[in-house]
Coordinates of C-alpha atoms and ligand atoms in Angstrom, one line a residue:
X1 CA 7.1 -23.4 9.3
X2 CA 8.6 -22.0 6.4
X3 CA 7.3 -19.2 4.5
X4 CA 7.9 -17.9 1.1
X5 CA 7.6 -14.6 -0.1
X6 CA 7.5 -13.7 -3.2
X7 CA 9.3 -10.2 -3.6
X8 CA 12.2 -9.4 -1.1
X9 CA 11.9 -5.3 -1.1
X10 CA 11.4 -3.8 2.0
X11 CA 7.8 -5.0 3.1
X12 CA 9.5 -8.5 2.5
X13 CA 12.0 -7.7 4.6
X14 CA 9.8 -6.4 7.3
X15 CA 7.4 -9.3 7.3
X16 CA 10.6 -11.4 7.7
X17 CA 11.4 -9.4 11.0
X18 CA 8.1 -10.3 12.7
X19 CA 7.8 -13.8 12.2
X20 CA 11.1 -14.5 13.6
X21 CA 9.5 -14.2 17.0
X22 CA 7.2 -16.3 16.3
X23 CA 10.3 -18.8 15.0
X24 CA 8.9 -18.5 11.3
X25 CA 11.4 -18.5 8.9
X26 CA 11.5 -17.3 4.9
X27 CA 12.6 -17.8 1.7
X28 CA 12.4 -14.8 -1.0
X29 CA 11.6 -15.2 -4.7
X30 CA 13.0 -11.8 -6.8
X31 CA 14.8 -10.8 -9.4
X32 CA 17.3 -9.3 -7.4
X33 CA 20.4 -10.8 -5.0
X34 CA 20.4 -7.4 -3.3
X35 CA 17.2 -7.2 -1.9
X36 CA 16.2 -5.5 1.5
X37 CA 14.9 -9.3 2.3
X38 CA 18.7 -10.7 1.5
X39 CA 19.5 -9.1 4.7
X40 CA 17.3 -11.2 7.0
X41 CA 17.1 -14.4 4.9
X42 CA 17.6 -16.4 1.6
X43 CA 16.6 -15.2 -1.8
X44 CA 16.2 -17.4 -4.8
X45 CA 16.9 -14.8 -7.5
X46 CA 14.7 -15.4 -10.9
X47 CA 11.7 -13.6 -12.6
X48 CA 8.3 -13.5 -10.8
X49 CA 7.0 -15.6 -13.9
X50 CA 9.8 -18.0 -14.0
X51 CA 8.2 -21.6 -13.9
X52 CA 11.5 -23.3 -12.2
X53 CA 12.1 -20.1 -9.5
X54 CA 8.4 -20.9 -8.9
X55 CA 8.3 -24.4 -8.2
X56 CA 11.6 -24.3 -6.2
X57 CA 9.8 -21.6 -4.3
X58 CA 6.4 -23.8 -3.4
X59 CA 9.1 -26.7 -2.7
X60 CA 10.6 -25.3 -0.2
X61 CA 8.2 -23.6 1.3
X62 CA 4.9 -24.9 3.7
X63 CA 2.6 -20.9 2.9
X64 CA 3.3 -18.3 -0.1
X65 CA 2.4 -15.1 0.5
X66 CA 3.4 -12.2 -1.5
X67 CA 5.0 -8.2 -1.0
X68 CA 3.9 -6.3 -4.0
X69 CA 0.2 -5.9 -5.9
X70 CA 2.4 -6.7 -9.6
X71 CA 3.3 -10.4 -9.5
X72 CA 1.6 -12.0 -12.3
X73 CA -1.2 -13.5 -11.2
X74 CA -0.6 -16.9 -13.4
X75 CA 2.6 -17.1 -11.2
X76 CA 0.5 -16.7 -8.3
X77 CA -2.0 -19.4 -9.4
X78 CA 0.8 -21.7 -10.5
X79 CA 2.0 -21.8 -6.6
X80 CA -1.2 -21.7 -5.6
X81 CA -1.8 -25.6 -6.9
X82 CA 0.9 -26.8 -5.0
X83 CA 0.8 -24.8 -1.8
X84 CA -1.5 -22.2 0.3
X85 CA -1.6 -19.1 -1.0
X86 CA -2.7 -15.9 0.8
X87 CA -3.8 -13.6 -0.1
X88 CA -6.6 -15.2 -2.6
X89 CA -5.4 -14.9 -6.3
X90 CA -8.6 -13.3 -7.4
X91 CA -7.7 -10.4 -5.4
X92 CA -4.2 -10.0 -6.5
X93 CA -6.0 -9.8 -10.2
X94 CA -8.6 -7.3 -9.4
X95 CA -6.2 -5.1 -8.0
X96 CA -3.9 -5.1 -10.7
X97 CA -6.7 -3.2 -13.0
X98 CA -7.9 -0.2 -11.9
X99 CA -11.1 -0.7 -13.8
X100 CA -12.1 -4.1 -12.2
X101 CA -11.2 -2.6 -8.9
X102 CA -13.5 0.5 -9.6
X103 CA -16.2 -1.9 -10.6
X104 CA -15.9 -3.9 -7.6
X105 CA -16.2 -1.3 -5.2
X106 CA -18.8 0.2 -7.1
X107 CA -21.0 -3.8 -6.8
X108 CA -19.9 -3.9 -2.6
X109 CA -22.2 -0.5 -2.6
X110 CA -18.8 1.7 -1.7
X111 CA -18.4 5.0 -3.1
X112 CA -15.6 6.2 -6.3
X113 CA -14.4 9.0 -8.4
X114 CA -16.7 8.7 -11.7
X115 CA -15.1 6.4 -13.8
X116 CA -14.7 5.0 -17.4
X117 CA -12.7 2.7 -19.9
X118 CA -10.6 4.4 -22.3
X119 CA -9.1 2.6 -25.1
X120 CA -8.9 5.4 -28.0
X121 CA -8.6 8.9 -28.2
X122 CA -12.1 8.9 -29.3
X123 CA -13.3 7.1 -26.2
X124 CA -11.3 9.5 -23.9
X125 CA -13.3 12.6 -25.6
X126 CA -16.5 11.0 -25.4
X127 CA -15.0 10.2 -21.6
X128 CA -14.0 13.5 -20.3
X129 CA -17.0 15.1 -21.9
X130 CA -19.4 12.8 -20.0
X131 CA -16.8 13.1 -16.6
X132 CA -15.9 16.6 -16.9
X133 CA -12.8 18.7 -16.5
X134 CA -10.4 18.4 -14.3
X135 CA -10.1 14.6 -14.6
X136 CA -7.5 12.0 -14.2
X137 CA -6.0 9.8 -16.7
X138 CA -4.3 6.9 -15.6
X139 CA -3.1 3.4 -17.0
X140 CA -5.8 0.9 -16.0
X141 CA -2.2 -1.7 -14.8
X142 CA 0.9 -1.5 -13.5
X143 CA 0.7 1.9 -11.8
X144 CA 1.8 2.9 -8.3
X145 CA 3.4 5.7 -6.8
X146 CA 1.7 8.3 -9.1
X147 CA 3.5 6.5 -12.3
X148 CA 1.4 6.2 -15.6
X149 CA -1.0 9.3 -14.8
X150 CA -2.1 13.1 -16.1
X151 CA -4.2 15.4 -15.0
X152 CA -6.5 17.1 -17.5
X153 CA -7.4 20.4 -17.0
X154 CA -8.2 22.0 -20.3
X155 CA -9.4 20.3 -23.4
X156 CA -6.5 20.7 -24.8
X157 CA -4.8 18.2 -22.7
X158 CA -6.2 15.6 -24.0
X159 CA -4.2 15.1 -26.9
X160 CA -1.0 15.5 -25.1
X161 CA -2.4 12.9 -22.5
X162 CA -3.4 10.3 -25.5
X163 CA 0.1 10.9 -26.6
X164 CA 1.9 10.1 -23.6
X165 CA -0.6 7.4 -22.2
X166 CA -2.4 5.9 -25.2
X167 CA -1.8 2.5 -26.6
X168 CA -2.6 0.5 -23.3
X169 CA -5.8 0.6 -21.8
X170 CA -6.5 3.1 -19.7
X171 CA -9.1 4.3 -17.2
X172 CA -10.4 8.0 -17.2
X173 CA -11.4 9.2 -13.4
X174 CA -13.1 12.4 -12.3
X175 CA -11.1 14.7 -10.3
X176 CA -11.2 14.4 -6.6
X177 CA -10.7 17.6 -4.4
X178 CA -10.2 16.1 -1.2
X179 CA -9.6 17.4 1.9
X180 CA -7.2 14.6 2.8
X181 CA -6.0 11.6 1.7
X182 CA -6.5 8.8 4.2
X183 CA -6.0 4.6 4.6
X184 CA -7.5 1.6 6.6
X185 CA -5.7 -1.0 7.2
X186 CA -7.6 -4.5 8.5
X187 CA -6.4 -8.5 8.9
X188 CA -8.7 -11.4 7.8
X189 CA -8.1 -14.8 9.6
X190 CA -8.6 -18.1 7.6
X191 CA -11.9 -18.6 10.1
X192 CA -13.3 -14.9 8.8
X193 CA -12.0 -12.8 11.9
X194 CA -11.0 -9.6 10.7
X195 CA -9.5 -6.5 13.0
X196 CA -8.9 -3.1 11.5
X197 CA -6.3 -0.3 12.9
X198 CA -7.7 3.2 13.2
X199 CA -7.7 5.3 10.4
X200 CA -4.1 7.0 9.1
X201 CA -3.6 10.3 7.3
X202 CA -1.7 10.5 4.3
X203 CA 0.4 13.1 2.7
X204 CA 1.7 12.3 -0.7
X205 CA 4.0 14.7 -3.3
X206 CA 4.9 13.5 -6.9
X207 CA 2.6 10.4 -5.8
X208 CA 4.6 8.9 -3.4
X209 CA 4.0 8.8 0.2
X210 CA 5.8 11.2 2.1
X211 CA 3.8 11.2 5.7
X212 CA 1.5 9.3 7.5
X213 CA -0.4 10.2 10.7
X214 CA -2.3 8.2 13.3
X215 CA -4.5 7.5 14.3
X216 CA -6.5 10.1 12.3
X217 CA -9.4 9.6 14.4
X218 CA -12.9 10.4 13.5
X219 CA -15.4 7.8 14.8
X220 CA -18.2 8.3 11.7
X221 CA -15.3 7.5 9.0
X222 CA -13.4 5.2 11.1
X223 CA -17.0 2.8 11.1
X224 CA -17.1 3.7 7.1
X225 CA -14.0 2.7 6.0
X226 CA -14.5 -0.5 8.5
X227 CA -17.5 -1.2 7.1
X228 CA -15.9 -0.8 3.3
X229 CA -13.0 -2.9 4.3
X230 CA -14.6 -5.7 5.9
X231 CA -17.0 -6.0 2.7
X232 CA -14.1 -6.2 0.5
X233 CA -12.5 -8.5 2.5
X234 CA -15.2 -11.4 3.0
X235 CA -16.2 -10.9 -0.9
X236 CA -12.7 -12.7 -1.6
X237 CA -12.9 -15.0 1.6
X238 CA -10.0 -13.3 2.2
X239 CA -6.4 -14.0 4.3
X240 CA -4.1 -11.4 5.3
X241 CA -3.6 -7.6 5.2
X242 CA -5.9 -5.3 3.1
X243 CA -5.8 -1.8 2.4
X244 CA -7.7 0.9 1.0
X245 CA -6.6 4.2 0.3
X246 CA -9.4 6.6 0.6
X247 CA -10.1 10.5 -0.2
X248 CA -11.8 12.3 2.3
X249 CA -14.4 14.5 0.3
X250 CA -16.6 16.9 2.4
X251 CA -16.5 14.7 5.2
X252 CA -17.2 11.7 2.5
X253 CA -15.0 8.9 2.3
X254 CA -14.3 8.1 -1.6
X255 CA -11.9 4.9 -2.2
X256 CA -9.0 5.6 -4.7
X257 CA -7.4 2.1 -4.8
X258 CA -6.7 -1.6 -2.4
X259 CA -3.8 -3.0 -2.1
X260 CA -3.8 -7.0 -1.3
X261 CA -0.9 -6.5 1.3
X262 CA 1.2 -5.0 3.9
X263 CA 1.4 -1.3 3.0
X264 CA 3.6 1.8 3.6
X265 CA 1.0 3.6 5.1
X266 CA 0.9 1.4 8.0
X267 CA 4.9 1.4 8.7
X268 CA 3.8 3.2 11.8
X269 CA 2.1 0.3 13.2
X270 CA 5.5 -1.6 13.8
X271 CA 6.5 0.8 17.1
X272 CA 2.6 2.7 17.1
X273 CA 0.1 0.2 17.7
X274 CA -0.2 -3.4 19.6
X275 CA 0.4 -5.9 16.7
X276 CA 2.2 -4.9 13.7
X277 CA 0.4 -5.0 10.2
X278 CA 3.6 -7.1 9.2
X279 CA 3.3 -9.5 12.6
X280 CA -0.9 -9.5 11.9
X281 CA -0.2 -10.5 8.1
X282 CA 1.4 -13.3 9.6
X283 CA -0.9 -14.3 11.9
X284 CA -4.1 -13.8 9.7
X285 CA -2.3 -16.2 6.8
X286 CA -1.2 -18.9 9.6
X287 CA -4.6 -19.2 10.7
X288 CA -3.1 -18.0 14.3
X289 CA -5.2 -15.5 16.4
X290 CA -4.8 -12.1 15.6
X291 CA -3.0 -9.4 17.6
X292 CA -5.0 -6.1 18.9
X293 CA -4.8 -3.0 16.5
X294 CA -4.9 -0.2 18.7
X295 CA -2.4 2.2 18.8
X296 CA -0.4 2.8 21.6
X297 CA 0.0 6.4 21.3
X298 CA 0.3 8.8 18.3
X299 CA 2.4 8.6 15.6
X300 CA 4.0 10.0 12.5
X301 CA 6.0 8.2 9.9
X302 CA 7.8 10.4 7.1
X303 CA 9.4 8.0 3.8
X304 CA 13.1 8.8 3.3
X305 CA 13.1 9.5 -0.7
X306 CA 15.8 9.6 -2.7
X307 CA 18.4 10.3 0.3
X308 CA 18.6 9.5 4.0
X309 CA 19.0 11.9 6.7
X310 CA 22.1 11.4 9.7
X311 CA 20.9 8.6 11.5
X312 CA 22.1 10.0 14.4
X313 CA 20.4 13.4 14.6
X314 CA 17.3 11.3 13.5
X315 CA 17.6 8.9 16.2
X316 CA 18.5 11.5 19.3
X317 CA 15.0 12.7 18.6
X318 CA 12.9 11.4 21.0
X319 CA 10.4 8.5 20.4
X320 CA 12.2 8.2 16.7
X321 CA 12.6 4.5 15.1
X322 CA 14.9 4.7 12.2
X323 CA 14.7 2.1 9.4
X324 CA 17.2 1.7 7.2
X325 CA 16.1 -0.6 4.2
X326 CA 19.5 -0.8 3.0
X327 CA 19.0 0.3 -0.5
X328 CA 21.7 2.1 -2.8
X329 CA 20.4 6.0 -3.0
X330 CA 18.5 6.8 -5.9
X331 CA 16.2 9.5 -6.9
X332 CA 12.6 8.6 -6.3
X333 CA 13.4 5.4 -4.4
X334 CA 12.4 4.7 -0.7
X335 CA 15.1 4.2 1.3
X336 CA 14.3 4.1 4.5
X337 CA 11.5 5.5 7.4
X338 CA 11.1 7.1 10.6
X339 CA 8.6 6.7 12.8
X340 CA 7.7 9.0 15.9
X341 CA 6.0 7.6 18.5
X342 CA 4.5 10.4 21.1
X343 CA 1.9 10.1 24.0
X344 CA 0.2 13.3 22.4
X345 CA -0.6 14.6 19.3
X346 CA 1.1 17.9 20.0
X347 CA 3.8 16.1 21.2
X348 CA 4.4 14.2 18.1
X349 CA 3.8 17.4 15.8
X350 CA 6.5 19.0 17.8
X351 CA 9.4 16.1 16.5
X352 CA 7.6 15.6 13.2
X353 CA 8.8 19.5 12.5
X354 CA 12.6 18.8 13.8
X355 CA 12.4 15.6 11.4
X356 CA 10.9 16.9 9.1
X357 CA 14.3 19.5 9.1
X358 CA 17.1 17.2 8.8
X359 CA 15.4 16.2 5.3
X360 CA 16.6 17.8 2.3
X361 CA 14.2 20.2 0.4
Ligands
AMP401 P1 -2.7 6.5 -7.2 O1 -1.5 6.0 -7.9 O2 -4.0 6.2 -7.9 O3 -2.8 6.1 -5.7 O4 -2.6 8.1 -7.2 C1 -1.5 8.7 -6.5 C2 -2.0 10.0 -6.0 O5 -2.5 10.9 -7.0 C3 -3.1 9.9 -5.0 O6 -2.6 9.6 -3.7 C4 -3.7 11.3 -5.0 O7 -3.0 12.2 -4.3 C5 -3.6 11.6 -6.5 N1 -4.8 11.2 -7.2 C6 -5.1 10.0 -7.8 N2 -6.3 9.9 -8.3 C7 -6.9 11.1 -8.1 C8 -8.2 11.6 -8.4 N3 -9.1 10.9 -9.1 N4 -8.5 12.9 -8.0 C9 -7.5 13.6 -7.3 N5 -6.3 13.2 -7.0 C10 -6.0 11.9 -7.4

């Protein structure tokens, strides 16, 4: 079978790497030649919108799948006539909105920040003063990685927020202050079987990802966010890899955002846990059985930002997996991962802290 994806950054890439074993093989839709994905197999280059780049794509291709939450979902539903699509289109659009995706979780009974529409500066005072301070303003699209946000902590950020935000519509959250910041991860079959990996902790700075640990067990929040996930999931009759990200409140789980796809927060599961997330995305949108999602010991995974470390001081450190995405250094971009695999949690904290050193501060 052939499989198109459409994005070829590094979760493209990755997905690409687990279904060779399983002698898949993939074509890449993006609008650049020098994609991670190039490495590891062809890319037609064109917008994500472009009708011909599109059609060439479901052509060739027997199952589209996707790599990042902002393909436009008329693209999506375009392919989506002509070939299987997974994950559904429907959830590709509600995740692009933070409103909608609010409102959903909100309808499947499973808890959020407090939460309302902004579209004037006259909304957004009516807004914080029914939300309180601090809040978060964010743009209700195209926002990841902490990008298109501000924090309000006195009222008279509100103007400077308007100022740099206003103009697109925007959703105005209550402030969160979590304990920690955590994700499940779960695959949905094309029968309904879903399997869900433990629980990982997330660290973020500047709103991007830095570590993730896990499994971050706690057997009360592990059955919540299941429980969560699993409703989200069978609301869209899904196929593939979800995720939520959630805070952890006073022992409360509170969901931030989904994402209809492989995510950076499971990286970990490639060396940590039975099946892959990448390998099980596979599986889940091939209708094939899926792979067990326990881990197979604990493990860290720290996002190379900006700039990699020596590869060779990372990799004499033991249970390290290096990935190199293959990306041309830039500030703020990911460029790679590490992942430590140890048999104990002490174990693993112990070679997070020497990793953790051959980053620059
Ligand atoms: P997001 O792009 O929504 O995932 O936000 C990026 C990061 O900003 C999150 O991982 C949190 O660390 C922080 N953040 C986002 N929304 C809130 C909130 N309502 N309260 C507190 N922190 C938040």
């Amino acid at each position: 079978m052939r499989i198109g994806i459409i994005g070829a950054g590094q979760l493209g890439q990755m997905l690409a790497l687990a279904g060779y074993p399983l002698a898949q093989r993939f074509l890449f839709l993006d609008s650049s030649a020098d994609s991670p994905g190039g490495q590891v197999g062809p890319i037609i280059t064109g917008a994500f919108d472009d009708p011909a780049s599109l059609a060439r794509l479901a052509a060739e291709t027997d199952l589209v799948t996707y790599e990042f939450e902002n393909v436009p979902v008329a693209a999506l539903a375009a392919v989506a006539k002509s070939r299987p699509c997974h994950p559904p289109v429907e959830a590709l659009r509600v995740s692009q909105d933070r409103l909608l995706e609010k409102e959903l979780f909100g309808r499947l009974g499973i808890p959020t920040p407090a939460f309302r529409a902004v579209d004037s500066l006259a909304e957004l005072r009516a807004a914080v003063a029914a939300i309180g301070l601090p809040c978060v303003l964010k743009t209700r699209r195209l926002g990841y990685d902490g990008r298109g946000q501000h924090y309000l902590r006195r009222p008279s950020d509100l103007e400077a927020a308007w100022k740099a935000l206003g103009g697109v519509p925007l959703i105005l959250e209550g402030f969160v202050d979590f304990d920690r910041e955590v994700s499940i991860i779960g695959a949905r079959g094309t029968r309904g079987e879903t399997r869900c990996y433990p629980l990982c902790g997330n660290t973020h700075r500047e709103g991007i990802l830095r570590v993730t640990l896990a499994p971050a067990t706690n057997a009360r929040l592990q059955k919540a966010a299941e429980r969560h996930l699993r409703r989200v999931m069978d609301h869209f009759g899904y196929a593939g890899v979800l995720t939520i990200e959630f805070f952890v409140q006073r022992g409360r789980l509170v969901a931030n955002e989904m994402a209809p796809r492989v995510h950076n927060s499971g990286h970990w599961t490639i060396e940590g846990a039975v099946t892959s997330q990448f390998e099980n995305h596979l599986r889940a949108i091939m209708g094939l059985p899926l792979g067990e999602t326990r881990a197979v010991g604990h493990s860290a995974m720290v996002n190379f930002i900006g700039t990699l470390p020596d590869r060779d001081r990372v990799l004499a450190l033991p249970g390290a997996h290096h990935h190199d995405y293959g990306k041309a250094p830039r500030q703020g971009r990911k460029l790679g991962h590490c992942t430590i695999v140890a048999r104990t949690a002490a174990e693993r904290d112990r070679t997070l802290r020497r990793l953790l050193r051959l980053l620059p501060r």
